[in-house]
Coordinates of C-alpha atoms in Angstrom, one line a residue:
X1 CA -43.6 -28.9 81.6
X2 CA -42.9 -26.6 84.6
X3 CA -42.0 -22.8 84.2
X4 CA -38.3 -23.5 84.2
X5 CA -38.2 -25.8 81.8
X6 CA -40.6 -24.1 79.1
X7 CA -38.6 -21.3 79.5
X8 CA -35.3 -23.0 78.7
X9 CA -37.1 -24.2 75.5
X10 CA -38.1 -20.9 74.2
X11 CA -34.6 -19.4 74.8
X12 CA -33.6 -22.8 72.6
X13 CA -36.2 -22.1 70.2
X14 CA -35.0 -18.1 69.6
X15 CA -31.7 -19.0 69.4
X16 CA -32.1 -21.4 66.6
X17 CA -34.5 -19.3 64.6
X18 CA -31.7 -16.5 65.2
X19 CA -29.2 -19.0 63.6
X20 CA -31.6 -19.5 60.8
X21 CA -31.9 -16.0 60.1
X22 CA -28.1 -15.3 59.9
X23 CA -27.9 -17.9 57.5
X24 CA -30.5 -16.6 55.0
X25 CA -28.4 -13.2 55.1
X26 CA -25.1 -14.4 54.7
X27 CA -26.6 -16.6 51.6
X28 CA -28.7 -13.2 49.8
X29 CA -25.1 -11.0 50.7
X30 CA -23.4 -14.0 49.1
X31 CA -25.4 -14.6 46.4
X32 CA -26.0 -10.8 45.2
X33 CA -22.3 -8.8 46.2
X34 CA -19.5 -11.0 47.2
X35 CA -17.3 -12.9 44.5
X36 CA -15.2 -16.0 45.8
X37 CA -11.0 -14.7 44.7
X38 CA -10.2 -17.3 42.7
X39 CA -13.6 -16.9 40.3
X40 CA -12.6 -12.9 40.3
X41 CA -9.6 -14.0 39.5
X42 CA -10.4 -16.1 36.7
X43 CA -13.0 -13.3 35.1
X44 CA -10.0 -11.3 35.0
X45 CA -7.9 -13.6 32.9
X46 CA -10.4 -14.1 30.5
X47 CA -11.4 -10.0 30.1
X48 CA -7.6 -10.0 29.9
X49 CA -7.4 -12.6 27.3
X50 CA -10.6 -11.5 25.5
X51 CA -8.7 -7.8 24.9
X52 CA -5.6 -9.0 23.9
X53 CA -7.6 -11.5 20.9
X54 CA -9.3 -8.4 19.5
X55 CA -6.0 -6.3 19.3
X56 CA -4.4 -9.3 17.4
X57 CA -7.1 -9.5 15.1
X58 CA -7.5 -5.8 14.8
X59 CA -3.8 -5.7 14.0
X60 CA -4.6 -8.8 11.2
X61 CA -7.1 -6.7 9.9
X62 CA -5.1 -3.2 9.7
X63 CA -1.8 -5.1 8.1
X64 CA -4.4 -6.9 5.6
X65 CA -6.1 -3.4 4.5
X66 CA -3.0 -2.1 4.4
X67 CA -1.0 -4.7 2.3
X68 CA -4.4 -4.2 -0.1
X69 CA -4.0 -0.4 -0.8
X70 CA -0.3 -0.9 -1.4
X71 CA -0.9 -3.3 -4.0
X72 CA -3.7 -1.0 -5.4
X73 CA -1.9 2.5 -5.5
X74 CA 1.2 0.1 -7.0
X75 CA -0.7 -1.2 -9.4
X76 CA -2.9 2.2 -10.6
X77 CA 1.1 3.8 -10.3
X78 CA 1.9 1.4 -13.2
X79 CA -0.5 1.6 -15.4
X80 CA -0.4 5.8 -15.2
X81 CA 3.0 5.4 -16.2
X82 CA 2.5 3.4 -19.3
X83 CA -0.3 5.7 -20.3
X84 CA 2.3 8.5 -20.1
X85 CA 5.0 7.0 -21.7
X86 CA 3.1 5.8 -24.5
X87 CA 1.4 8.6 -24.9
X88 CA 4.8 10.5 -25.2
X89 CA 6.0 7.8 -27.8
X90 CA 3.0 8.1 -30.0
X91 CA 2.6 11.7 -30.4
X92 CA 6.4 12.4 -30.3
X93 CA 6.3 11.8 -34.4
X94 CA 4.1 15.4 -34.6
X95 CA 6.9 17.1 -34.2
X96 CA 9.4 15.4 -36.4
X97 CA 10.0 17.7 -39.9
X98 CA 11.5 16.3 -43.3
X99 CA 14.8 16.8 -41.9
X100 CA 14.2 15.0 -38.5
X101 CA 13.5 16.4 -35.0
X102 CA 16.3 19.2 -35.0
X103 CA 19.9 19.5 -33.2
X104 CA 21.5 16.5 -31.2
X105 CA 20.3 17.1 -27.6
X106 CA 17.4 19.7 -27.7
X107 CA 14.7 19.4 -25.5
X108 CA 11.5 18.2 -27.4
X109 CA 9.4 18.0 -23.9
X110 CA 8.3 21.7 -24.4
X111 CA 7.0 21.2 -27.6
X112 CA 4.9 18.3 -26.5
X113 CA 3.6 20.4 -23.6
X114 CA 2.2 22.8 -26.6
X115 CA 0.8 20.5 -28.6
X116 CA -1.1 18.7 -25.9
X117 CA 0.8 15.5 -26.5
X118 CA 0.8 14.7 -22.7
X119 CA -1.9 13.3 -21.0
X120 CA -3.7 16.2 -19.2
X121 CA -3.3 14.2 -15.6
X122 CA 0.4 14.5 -15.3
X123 CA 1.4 17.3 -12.8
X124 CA 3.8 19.7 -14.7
X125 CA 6.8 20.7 -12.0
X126 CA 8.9 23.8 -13.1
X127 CA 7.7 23.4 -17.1
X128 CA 8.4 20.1 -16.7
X129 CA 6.3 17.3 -16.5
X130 CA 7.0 14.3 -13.7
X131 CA 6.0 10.9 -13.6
X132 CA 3.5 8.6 -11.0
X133 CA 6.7 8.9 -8.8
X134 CA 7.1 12.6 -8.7
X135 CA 10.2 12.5 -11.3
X136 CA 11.0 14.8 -14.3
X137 CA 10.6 12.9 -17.4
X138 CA 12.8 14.0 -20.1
X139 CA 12.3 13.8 -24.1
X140 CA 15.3 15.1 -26.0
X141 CA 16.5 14.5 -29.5
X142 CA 19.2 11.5 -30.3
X143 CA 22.6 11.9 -31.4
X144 CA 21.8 11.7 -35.1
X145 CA 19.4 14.5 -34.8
X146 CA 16.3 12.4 -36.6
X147 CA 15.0 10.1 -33.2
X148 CA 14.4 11.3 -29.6
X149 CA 14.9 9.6 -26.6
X150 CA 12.6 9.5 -23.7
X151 CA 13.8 9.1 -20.6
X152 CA 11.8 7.5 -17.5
X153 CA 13.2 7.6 -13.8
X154 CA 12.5 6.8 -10.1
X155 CA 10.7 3.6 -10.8
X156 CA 10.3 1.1 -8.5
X157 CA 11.3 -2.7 -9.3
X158 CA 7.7 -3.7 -10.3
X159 CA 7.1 -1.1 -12.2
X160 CA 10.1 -1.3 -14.4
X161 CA 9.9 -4.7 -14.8
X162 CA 6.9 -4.2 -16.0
X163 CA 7.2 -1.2 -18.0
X164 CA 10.3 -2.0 -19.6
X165 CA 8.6 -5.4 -20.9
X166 CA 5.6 -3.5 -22.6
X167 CA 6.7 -0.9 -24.0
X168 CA 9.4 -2.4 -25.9
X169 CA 7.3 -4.0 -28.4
X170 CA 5.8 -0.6 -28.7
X171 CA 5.6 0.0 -32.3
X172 CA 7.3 3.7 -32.3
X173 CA 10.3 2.2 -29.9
X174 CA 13.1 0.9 -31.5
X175 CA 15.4 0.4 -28.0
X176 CA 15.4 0.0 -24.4
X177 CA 18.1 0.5 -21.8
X178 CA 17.6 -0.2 -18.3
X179 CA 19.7 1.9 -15.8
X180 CA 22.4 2.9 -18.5
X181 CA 22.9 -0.3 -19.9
X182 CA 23.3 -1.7 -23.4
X183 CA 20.6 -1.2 -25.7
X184 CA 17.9 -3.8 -26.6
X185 CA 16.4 -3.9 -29.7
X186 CA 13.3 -5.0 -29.7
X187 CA 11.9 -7.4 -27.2
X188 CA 12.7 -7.2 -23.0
X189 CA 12.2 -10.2 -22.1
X190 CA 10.7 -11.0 -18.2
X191 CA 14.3 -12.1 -17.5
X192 CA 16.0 -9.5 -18.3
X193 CA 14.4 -6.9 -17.1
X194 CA 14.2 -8.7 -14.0
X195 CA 17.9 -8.5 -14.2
X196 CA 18.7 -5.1 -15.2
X197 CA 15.8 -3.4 -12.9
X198 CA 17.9 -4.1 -9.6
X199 CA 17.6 -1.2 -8.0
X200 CA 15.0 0.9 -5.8
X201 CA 14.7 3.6 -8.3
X202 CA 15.5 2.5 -11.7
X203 CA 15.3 4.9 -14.9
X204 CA 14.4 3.6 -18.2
X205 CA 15.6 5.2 -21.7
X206 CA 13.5 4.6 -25.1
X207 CA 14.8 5.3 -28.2
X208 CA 12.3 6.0 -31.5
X209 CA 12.0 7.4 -34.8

């Protein structure tokens, strides 16, 4: 191989090597920095995706807790109120005399106050106590002057449902009347207080000896 000719092979030889070369770095600058588009774009969609499945669960969740504490401040609601209101109905008879409970009309819920015939967890609002839904209860005497009637407002539809139900086989109540209706004696039945407690706030009277 004369001069010329080995020196036309090295220049062939360098240039190839310096071809090789420029491959490996494109391929490490490939393989450690650059991100084809379409699989950038495709990690977005699912970061995208991936965010927007936690806030729908997270909502789930929040709605699900939510719906739960309802249901149990509804249903501790109710229950304090029966405790009240048959509290009220049994020691309501402490202050009847020999010649009943006194003049058509007066209030008795003082009295009961005094004697400690309330339970001690009901907030007392002006001298007068108010229910689990931040209403004045009222407990006068009837128009014959020897019952009393105890009067029960602001209740949601549950609750008086409820309520109106249990308390009216209550052995010291003699009637119920739902939102100023007629009078039951004796037994509410599911239906009707169903019926009769159509409102948002519904009041409940009892009537006792």
């Amino acid at each position: 191989m004369n001069d010329a000719n080995q020196e036309h092979y090295m220049n062939a030889q360098k240039h190839f090597e310096r071809g090789l070369h420029d491959m490996e770095l494109e391929i490490k600058v490939g393989s450690g920095h650059a991100v084809p588009a379409a699989l950038e774009k495709q990690r977005g969609a699912l970061t995208f995706m991936e965010t927007m499945g936690v806030l729908i669960v997270g909502a789930i969740v929040l709605a699900a807790a939510a719906a739960g504490l309802y249901a149990l401040f509804s249903s501790q609601s109710q229950s304090d109120e029966l405790n009240l209101v048959s509290t009220v109905v049994t020691n309501v008879r402490d202050l009847r005399t020999t010649s009943g409970y006194g003049t058509p009309g007066t209030d008795l819920m003082q009295n009961m106050i005094k004697i400690g015939g309330i339970p001690r967890s009901v907030g007392i609002v002006g001298g007068v106590p108010v229910n689990s839904y931040n209403q004045p209860i009222t407990l006068v005497v009837d128009a014959t002057g020897n019952g009393w009637v105890l009067t029960d407002p602001g209740l949601p539809q549950d609750a008086c449902n409820r309520i109106a139900k249990k308390m009216s086989v209550a052995k010291s109540v003699n009637s119920t009347s739902i939102n100023g209706g007629a009078a039951v004696v004796g037994e509410v039945t599911p239906t009707a207080a169903a019926t009769a407690c159509n409102l948002a706030a519904n009041s409940i009277a009892w009537s006792g000896l």
